[in-house]
CSV table of C-alpha atoms in Angstrom, one decimal:
chain,number,residue,atom,x,y,z
A,1,MET,CA,0.0,0.0,0.0
A,2,SER,CA,1.4,3.4,-0.9
A,3,LYS,CA,0.4,6.8,0.4
A,4,ILE,CA,0.9,9.9,-1.8
A,5,ILE,CA,0.3,13.2,-0.1
A,6,LYS,CA,-0.2,16.2,-2.4
A,7,CYS,CA,0.2,19.6,-0.8
A,8,THR,CA,-1.2,22.8,-2.5
A,9,ILE,CA,-0.8,26.4,-1.5
A,10,LEU,CA,-3.8,26.1,0.9
A,11,ASP,CA,-2.2,23.0,2.5
A,12,LEU,CA,-5.1,20.8,1.4
A,13,SER,CA,-3.8,17.3,1.6
A,14,THR,CA,-5.2,14.6,-0.6
A,15,LEU,CA,-4.6,10.9,0.1
A,16,LEU,CA,-4.4,8.7,-2.9
A,17,ARG,CA,-4.3,4.9,-2.2
A,18,VAL,CA,-2.6,2.7,-4.8
A,19,THR,CA,-2.2,-1.0,-4.2
A,20,TYR,CA,1.4,-2.4,-4.6
A,21,THR,CA,2.8,-5.8,-3.6
A,22,GLY,CA,5.2,-5.8,-0.7
A,23,ILE,CA,6.5,-2.2,-0.9
A,24,THR,CA,5.1,1.0,0.8
A,25,VAL,CA,6.2,4.4,-0.7
A,26,ASN,CA,5.5,7.7,0.9
A,27,GLN,CA,5.8,10.8,-1.4
A,28,ILE,CA,5.2,14.4,-0.5
A,29,ARG,CA,4.7,16.7,-3.4
A,30,SER,CA,4.3,20.5,-3.2
A,31,ALA,CA,3.8,23.3,-5.6
A,32,HIS,CA,7.0,25.3,-6.5
A,33,ASN,CA,7.6,28.8,-7.8
A,34,VAL,CA,4.3,30.2,-6.7
A,35,ARG,CA,4.5,33.9,-5.9
A,36,PRO,CA,2.4,35.1,-2.9
A,37,PRO,CA,-0.2,37.7,-3.6
A,38,ARG,CA,0.8,41.4,-3.2
A,39,ILE,CA,-0.5,42.3,0.3
A,40,LYS,CA,0.1,46.0,0.2
A,41,TYR,CA,1.4,48.7,-2.1
A,42,PRO,CA,4.7,50.6,-1.6
A,43,LEU,CA,4.6,53.8,0.4
A,44,TRP,CA,5.0,55.9,-2.7
A,45,HIS,CA,2.2,54.1,-4.7
A,46,LEU,CA,-0.5,56.6,-4.0
A,47,GLN,CA,-3.2,58.2,-6.0
A,48,ARG,CA,-1.2,60.6,-8.1
A,49,GLU,CA,-3.3,62.7,-10.3
A,50,ARG,CA,-6.6,64.3,-9.4
A,51,ALA,CA,-9.4,65.6,-11.6
A,52,LYS,CA,-8.5,69.0,-13.1
A,53,ASP,CA,-10.9,71.6,-11.9
A,54,ASP,CA,-10.7,75.4,-12.4
A,55,GLN,CA,-12.4,75.9,-9.1
A,56,GLN,CA,-13.7,79.2,-10.4
A,57,LEU,CA,-10.6,81.1,-9.3
A,58,THR,CA,-10.1,84.7,-10.3
A,59,GLU,CA,-7.0,86.0,-12.0
A,60,ASP,CA,-5.7,87.5,-8.7
A,61,ASN,CA,-6.2,84.1,-6.9
A,62,ARG,CA,-4.4,82.3,-9.6
A,63,ALA,CA,-1.5,84.7,-9.4
A,64,PHE,CA,-1.4,84.3,-5.6
A,65,VAL,CA,-1.3,80.5,-5.8
A,66,LYS,CA,1.6,80.7,-8.3
A,67,GLU,CA,3.5,83.1,-6.1
A,68,ALA,CA,3.0,80.9,-3.1
A,69,VAL,CA,4.3,77.8,-5.0
A,70,HIS,CA,7.3,79.7,-6.3
A,71,ASP,CA,8.2,81.1,-2.8
A,72,LYS,CA,8.1,77.5,-1.4
A,73,PHE,CA,9.8,75.5,-4.1
A,74,GLY,CA,11.7,78.1,-6.2
A,75,MET,CA,11.2,80.0,-9.4
A,76,PRO,CA,10.8,78.2,-12.8
A,77,ALA,CA,14.0,77.7,-14.6
A,78,VAL,CA,15.4,75.8,-17.6
A,79,ILE,CA,18.3,73.6,-16.3
A,80,HIS,CA,20.2,71.4,-18.7
A,81,GLY,CA,17.6,72.1,-21.4
A,82,ILE,CA,14.6,70.9,-19.3
A,83,SER,CA,11.9,73.1,-17.7
A,84,THR,CA,12.1,72.7,-14.0
A,85,TYR,CA,12.4,74.7,-10.8
A,86,GLU,CA,15.5,76.0,-8.9
A,87,VAL,CA,16.4,73.6,-6.2
A,88,ARG,CA,19.4,74.0,-3.9
A,89,SER,CA,21.8,71.1,-3.9
A,90,PRO,CA,22.9,69.9,-0.4
A,91,LEU,CA,26.2,68.8,-1.9
A,92,LYS,CA,27.1,72.5,-2.3
A,93,GLU,CA,26.6,73.2,1.4
A,94,ASP,CA,29.4,72.6,3.9
A,95,SER,CA,26.9,71.7,6.7
A,96,VAL,CA,26.0,68.3,5.1
A,97,GLU,CA,27.9,65.6,6.9
A,98,ARG,CA,29.1,62.8,4.6
A,99,LYS,CA,31.2,59.8,5.4
A,100,ASN,CA,34.5,59.6,3.5
A,101,VAL,CA,34.2,56.0,2.3
A,102,GLU,CA,36.5,54.7,-0.4
A,103,TRP,CA,34.9,52.9,-3.3
A,104,HIS,CA,35.5,49.2,-3.8
A,105,PRO,CA,33.9,46.8,-6.3
A,106,LYS,CA,31.4,45.3,-3.8
A,107,LEU,CA,29.7,48.7,-3.2
A,108,LYS,CA,26.5,49.4,-5.2
A,109,ARG,CA,25.7,52.9,-6.4
A,110,THR,CA,22.4,54.5,-7.4
A,111,GLY,CA,21.1,54.7,-10.9
A,112,LEU,CA,19.5,57.3,-13.1
A,113,ILE,CA,16.1,57.8,-14.7
A,114,ALA,CA,16.4,58.9,-18.4
A,115,ARG,CA,14.2,59.4,-21.5
A,116,LYS,CA,15.1,57.7,-24.7
A,117,LEU,CA,15.6,60.2,-27.5
A,118,GLY,CA,16.4,58.0,-30.5
A,119,ASN,CA,19.4,56.8,-32.5
A,120,TYR,CA,22.4,58.7,-33.9
A,121,PRO,CA,25.6,57.6,-35.7
A,122,MET,CA,29.1,58.0,-34.2
A,123,TRP,CA,32.5,57.5,-35.7
A,124,SER,CA,35.9,56.3,-34.4
A,125,ASP,CA,39.3,57.8,-35.2
A,126,ASN,CA,39.9,55.4,-38.0
A,127,GLY,CA,36.6,56.3,-39.7
A,128,LYS,CA,34.5,53.3,-38.6
A,129,SER,CA,30.9,54.2,-38.1
A,130,MET,CA,28.6,52.8,-35.4
A,131,LEU,CA,25.0,53.5,-34.3
A,132,ALA,CA,24.3,54.8,-30.8
A,133,THR,CA,21.2,55.4,-28.7
A,134,LEU,CA,20.7,58.8,-27.0
A,135,PHE,CA,19.3,59.0,-23.4
A,136,GLN,CA,18.6,62.3,-21.6
A,137,VAL,CA,18.7,62.4,-17.8
A,138,ILE,CA,15.6,64.3,-16.9
A,139,ASP,CA,15.8,66.5,-13.8
A,140,ASN,CA,16.7,63.7,-11.4
A,141,HIS,CA,16.7,64.3,-7.6
A,142,VAL,CA,16.9,62.1,-4.6
A,143,ILE,CA,13.6,61.9,-2.8
A,144,LYS,CA,14.1,59.5,0.1
A,145,TYR,CA,16.5,56.9,1.5
A,146,ILE,CA,15.3,53.8,3.3
A,147,PRO,CA,18.1,52.0,5.3
A,148,PRO,CA,18.3,48.2,5.1
A,149,GLY,CA,16.7,47.7,8.5
A,150,GLU,CA,13.6,49.6,7.6
A,151,PHE,CA,13.3,48.5,3.9
A,152,ASP,CA,10.8,45.7,3.8
A,153,PRO,CA,9.3,45.3,0.3
A,154,PRO,CA,5.9,43.5,0.1
A,155,ARG,CA,7.1,41.2,-2.6
A,156,LYS,CA,10.3,39.3,-2.0
A,157,PRO,CA,12.2,36.8,-4.1
A,158,TYR,CA,11.9,33.1,-3.4
A,159,SER,CA,15.4,32.8,-1.9
A,160,CYS,CA,16.5,36.0,-0.2
A,161,PRO,CA,20.3,36.2,-0.6
A,162,LYS,CA,22.3,37.8,2.2
A,163,HIS,CA,23.5,40.7,0.1
A,164,LYS,CA,19.9,41.7,-0.6
A,165,LYS,CA,19.3,42.2,3.1
A,166,GLU,CA,22.3,44.5,3.3
A,167,LEU,CA,21.1,46.9,0.7
A,168,GLY,CA,19.0,50.0,1.3
A,169,CYS,CA,16.5,51.6,-1.0
A,170,LEU,CA,17.0,55.0,-2.7
A,171,LEU,CA,13.9,56.7,-4.1
A,172,VAL,CA,14.6,58.9,-7.1
A,173,GLY,CA,12.2,61.2,-8.9
A,174,ALA,CA,12.3,62.8,-12.3
A,175,GLU,CA,10.6,65.7,-14.1
A,176,SER,CA,9.2,68.3,-11.6
A,177,ALA,CA,5.6,69.3,-12.1
A,178,ASP,CA,3.1,71.8,-10.7
A,179,PRO,CA,1.6,70.5,-7.3
A,180,GLN,CA,-1.8,71.9,-8.2
A,181,TYR,CA,-2.4,68.9,-10.5
A,182,TYR,CA,-1.6,66.2,-7.9
A,183,THR,CA,-3.3,64.9,-4.9
A,184,LYS,CA,-2.4,66.0,-1.4
A,185,GLN,CA,-1.2,62.5,-0.4
A,186,TYR,CA,1.2,62.2,-3.3
A,187,CYS,CA,2.6,65.7,-2.8
A,188,GLY,CA,3.2,64.8,0.9
A,189,LEU,CA,6.1,62.6,-0.3
A,190,PHE,CA,8.0,65.7,-1.5
A,191,TYR,CA,6.9,68.4,1.0
A,192,ARG,CA,9.2,67.2,3.7
A,193,GLU,CA,12.2,67.6,1.5
A,194,GLY,CA,11.0,71.0,0.1
A,195,MET,CA,10.8,69.7,-3.5
A,196,MET,CA,8.3,69.9,-6.3
A,197,PRO,CA,6.2,66.7,-7.0
A,198,LYS,CA,7.8,64.4,-9.6
A,199,LYS,CA,6.1,62.8,-12.5
A,200,ILE,CA,8.2,59.7,-12.4
A,201,LEU,CA,9.5,57.7,-9.4
A,202,GLY,CA,12.0,54.9,-9.3
A,203,ARG,CA,13.8,53.0,-6.6
A,204,PHE,CA,17.4,51.6,-6.7
A,205,LEU,CA,18.9,49.2,-4.2
A,206,ILE,CA,22.2,50.6,-3.0
A,207,SER,CA,24.8,50.0,-0.4
A,208,PRO,CA,24.4,52.1,2.8
A,209,GLU,CA,27.8,53.7,2.1
A,210,ALA,CA,26.4,55.1,-1.2
A,211,ALA,CA,23.4,56.8,0.4
A,212,LEU,CA,22.6,60.4,-0.7
A,213,GLN,CA,20.9,63.3,1.0
A,214,PRO,CA,17.3,64.1,-0.2
A,215,GLY,CA,17.3,66.8,-2.7
A,216,THR,CA,20.7,65.8,-4.3
A,217,PRO,CA,20.6,66.3,-8.1
A,218,LEU,CA,21.8,63.3,-10.2
A,219,LEU,CA,23.5,64.2,-13.4
A,220,ALA,CA,24.8,62.4,-16.5
A,221,SER,CA,28.3,62.8,-15.1
A,222,HIS,CA,27.3,60.1,-12.6
A,223,PHE,CA,28.7,57.8,-15.4
A,224,ARG,CA,31.9,58.3,-17.5
A,225,PRO,CA,32.6,57.6,-21.2
A,226,GLY,CA,33.8,54.0,-21.5
A,227,ASP,CA,31.7,52.7,-18.6
A,228,PHE,CA,29.3,49.8,-19.1
A,229,ILE,CA,25.7,50.1,-17.9
A,230,ASP,CA,22.5,48.1,-17.8
A,231,ILE,CA,19.4,49.7,-19.3
A,232,ARG,CA,16.0,48.6,-18.1
A,233,GLY,CA,12.9,49.6,-20.0
A,234,LYS,CA,9.5,48.4,-21.3
A,235,THR,CA,9.6,47.0,-24.8
A,236,ILE,CA,7.5,48.3,-27.7
A,237,ASP,CA,3.9,47.0,-27.5
A,238,ARG,CA,3.4,45.0,-30.7
A,239,GLY,CA,0.0,43.5,-29.8
A,240,PHE,CA,-1.1,40.0,-30.8
A,241,GLN,CA,1.4,38.6,-33.3
A,242,GLY,CA,2.0,35.4,-35.1
A,243,VAL,CA,5.0,33.0,-34.7
A,244,MET,CA,6.9,34.5,-37.7
A,245,LYS,CA,7.1,38.0,-36.1
A,246,ARG,CA,7.0,37.0,-32.5
A,247,HIS,CA,9.5,34.1,-32.6
A,248,GLY,CA,11.2,34.4,-36.0
A,249,PHE,CA,9.8,31.3,-37.6
A,250,HIS,CA,10.6,30.7,-41.2
A,251,GLY,CA,7.1,29.7,-42.2
A,252,LEU,CA,5.9,27.0,-44.6
A,253,PRO,CA,6.6,27.0,-48.3
A,254,ALA,CA,4.7,29.1,-50.8
A,255,THR,CA,4.0,26.2,-53.1
A,256,HIS,CA,4.3,22.4,-53.2
A,257,GLY,CA,0.8,21.7,-51.9
A,258,VAL,CA,0.7,24.3,-49.1
A,259,THR,CA,-2.7,25.9,-48.9
A,260,LYS,CA,-3.6,28.8,-46.5
A,261,SER,CA,-0.8,27.8,-44.1
A,262,HIS,CA,2.1,29.9,-45.3
A,263,ARG,CA,2.6,31.8,-42.0
A,264,ARG,CA,1.4,29.1,-39.5
A,265,GLY,CA,3.6,27.5,-36.9
A,266,GLY,CA,3.0,23.9,-38.0
A,267,ASN,CA,3.0,21.0,-35.6
A,268,ILE,CA,2.9,21.9,-31.9
A,269,GLY,CA,2.7,18.5,-30.2
A,270,HIS,CA,3.6,14.8,-30.3
A,271,GLY,CA,1.8,11.5,-30.5
A,272,GLY,CA,1.7,8.4,-28.3
A,273,GLU,CA,2.7,8.8,-24.7
A,274,LYS,CA,3.8,12.4,-25.3
A,275,GLY,CA,0.5,13.3,-26.9
A,276,ARG,CA,0.1,16.8,-25.5
A,277,VAL,CA,1.3,20.4,-25.9
A,278,PHE,CA,4.4,21.0,-23.7
A,279,PRO,CA,4.5,24.1,-21.5
A,280,GLY,CA,6.5,26.9,-23.1
A,281,THR,CA,5.8,26.0,-26.7
A,282,LYS,CA,6.3,28.9,-29.1
A,283,MET,CA,2.9,30.0,-30.3
A,284,PRO,CA,1.1,33.2,-31.4
A,285,GLY,CA,0.4,35.6,-28.6
A,286,HIS,CA,0.9,39.1,-27.2
A,287,MET,CA,4.3,40.6,-28.1
A,288,GLY,CA,6.1,43.4,-26.3
A,289,ASN,CA,5.1,45.7,-23.4
A,290,ARG,CA,7.4,43.8,-21.0
A,291,TYR,CA,10.3,45.0,-18.9
A,292,ARG,CA,13.6,43.9,-20.3
A,293,ILE,CA,17.2,44.7,-19.4
A,294,HIS,CA,20.0,45.4,-21.9
A,295,LYS,CA,23.2,44.4,-20.1
A,296,GLY,CA,26.7,45.6,-20.8
A,297,ALA,CA,26.0,48.6,-23.0
A,298,GLU,CA,29.0,50.9,-23.5
A,299,ILE,CA,28.9,54.7,-23.1
A,300,LEU,CA,30.6,56.5,-26.0
A,301,ARG,CA,29.9,60.1,-25.3
A,302,ILE,CA,28.3,62.4,-22.6
A,303,ASN,CA,27.0,65.9,-23.1
A,304,HIS,CA,27.2,67.7,-19.7
A,305,LYS,CA,25.2,70.7,-20.9
A,306,TYR,CA,22.0,68.9,-21.7
A,307,ASN,CA,22.7,65.6,-19.7
A,308,VAL,CA,22.6,63.4,-22.8
A,309,ILE,CA,24.3,60.0,-22.9
A,310,TRP,CA,25.3,58.2,-26.1
A,311,VAL,CA,25.2,54.4,-25.7
A,312,LYS,CA,26.7,52.0,-28.3
A,313,GLY,CA,24.1,50.0,-30.1
A,314,VAL,CA,20.4,50.2,-30.8
A,315,ALA,CA,19.2,47.2,-28.7
A,316,SER,CA,18.0,49.1,-25.7
A,317,PRO,CA,14.4,48.4,-24.9
A,318,GLY,CA,11.6,50.9,-25.3
A,319,GLU,CA,10.3,53.2,-28.0
A,320,THR,CA,11.3,56.8,-28.6
A,321,ASN,CA,10.4,59.2,-25.7
A,322,SER,CA,9.9,56.2,-23.2
A,323,ILE,CA,11.3,56.1,-19.7
A,324,VAL,CA,14.3,53.9,-19.0
A,325,TYR,CA,16.4,53.2,-15.9
A,326,LEU,CA,20.3,53.3,-16.1
A,327,HIS,CA,22.6,51.7,-13.5
A,328,ASP,CA,26.0,50.1,-13.3
A,329,THR,CA,26.2,46.7,-15.1
A,330,ILE,CA,26.2,43.5,-13.2
A,331,LEU,CA,28.3,41.7,-15.7
A,332,PRO,CA,31.5,40.7,-13.8
A,333,LEU,CA,33.9,41.3,-16.7
A,334,ARG,CA,32.6,44.7,-17.5
A,335,LYS,CA,32.4,46.3,-14.1
A,336,HIS,CA,34.4,49.4,-13.1
A,337,LYS,CA,38.2,48.9,-13.2
A,338,ILE,CA,38.9,52.3,-11.7
A,339,THR,CA,37.1,54.3,-9.1
A,340,PRO,CA,33.9,55.9,-10.4
A,341,PRO,CA,32.2,59.1,-9.0
A,342,PHE,CA,31.2,57.9,-5.5
A,343,PRO,CA,28.5,58.1,-4.3
A,344,THR,CA,27.7,60.4,-7.3
A,345,SER,CA,29.3,63.3,-9.1
A,346,LYS,CA,29.2,66.9,-7.8
A,347,GLU,CA,27.6,69.6,-9.9
A,348,VAL,CA,30.4,71.6,-11.4
A,349,GLU,CA,29.7,75.0,-13.1
A,350,ASP,CA,32.2,74.8,-15.9
A,351,ASP,CA,31.0,76.3,-19.2
A,352,GLN,CA,34.1,74.8,-21.1
A,353,LEU,CA,33.2,71.2,-20.1
A,354,ILE,CA,30.5,70.4,-22.6
A,355,ASP,CA,31.3,67.0,-24.1
A,356,SER,CA,33.4,64.1,-23.0
A,357,TYR,CA,34.2,61.2,-25.4
A,358,LYS,CA,35.5,57.7,-25.0
A,359,GLU,CA,39.1,57.1,-26.1
A,360,HIS,CA,39.7,56.7,-29.8
A,361,MET,CA,36.3,58.3,-30.7
A,362,TYR,CA,36.1,61.1,-33.3
A,363,LYS,CA,35.2,64.4,-31.7
A,364,PHE,CA,33.0,66.7,-33.8
A,365,THR,CA,35.1,69.7,-32.9
A,366,ASP,CA,38.2,68.2,-34.6
A,367,PRO,CA,39.0,68.6,-38.3
A,368,THR,CA,37.6,65.9,-40.5
A,369,ILE,CA,40.8,65.2,-42.6
A,370,THR,CA,44.3,66.1,-41.7
A,371,PHE,CA,47.2,66.3,-44.2
A,372,GLU,CA,50.8,65.8,-43.4
A,373,GLU,CA,53.7,67.1,-45.5
A,374,GLU,CA,55.7,64.5,-47.2
A,375,LYS,CA,59.3,64.2,-46.0
């Protein structure tokens, strides 16, 4: 007699009795890789936008509200080519206490929130052309830092590694906006730090040594030309597609007896004992609109005036004008060999420093062709 106990998520045991001769086998089977339901939202997942209402305000009242907003958060300004508001950086103040910690490869820095601008060609010194993707860092500021002891996400991985518990959470916001168009609960995330509400929020797991003060601006100089980064974004939504476009199938022949099946996938199963469709079979379905990570992308050029980063290749996820997240790569052979700006780069007011290029890249300020006199 054998007893087989099958455990489900709800711990409902089912006893199946099978008759054998002489041997008794006890088996315990349980479901694997089942994510628990999300029990709560993060602190910053609040109702963001509210219904736009004129509220029948007079022109004097509107002017007063604008003046009150500008007195609290700063006057409107165009910084690095983006419409924003003047915010004081705590890195410029001597009263901010920062620990002098030397960088080592095991420390994890914060990332940036950028907007994808499109593709543009670049050239090397020997005339070889290559395509690059442009990303603009859009008015990034640190909103909040949660130390490792207080950071308790509602959704955890199956096996929590030790290094995950040693990382804190840095909340970063991008693109300042008028607080009149957001709810009071959402604006409360920024009022403590004296900042305007942000349209986009993102979190980065960092080492406690790389923590930053709220209100610290994050610039494109956080990276350097020649560094390798990972790009996380949402792929283009293609909708419902067939196997030829979704999985790259060759398709069936155009002639030789094929009728109305030129773009079909063909056989999807087996016969006999394996007469079923295996899980994971490539079939038609929804394509795109999923978060994907492009790892090990190389930075070719950085424009410090407009905070634009040129990244080699065109494989980064997302369509034009979409939001992406940039951070140091996790590939072991492409990590930093020398010390990067740690925990981030300071804002330097230098009008002469506009562009920085990777070594052996053609600079557009240099002459195109040089002639040397024959000896």
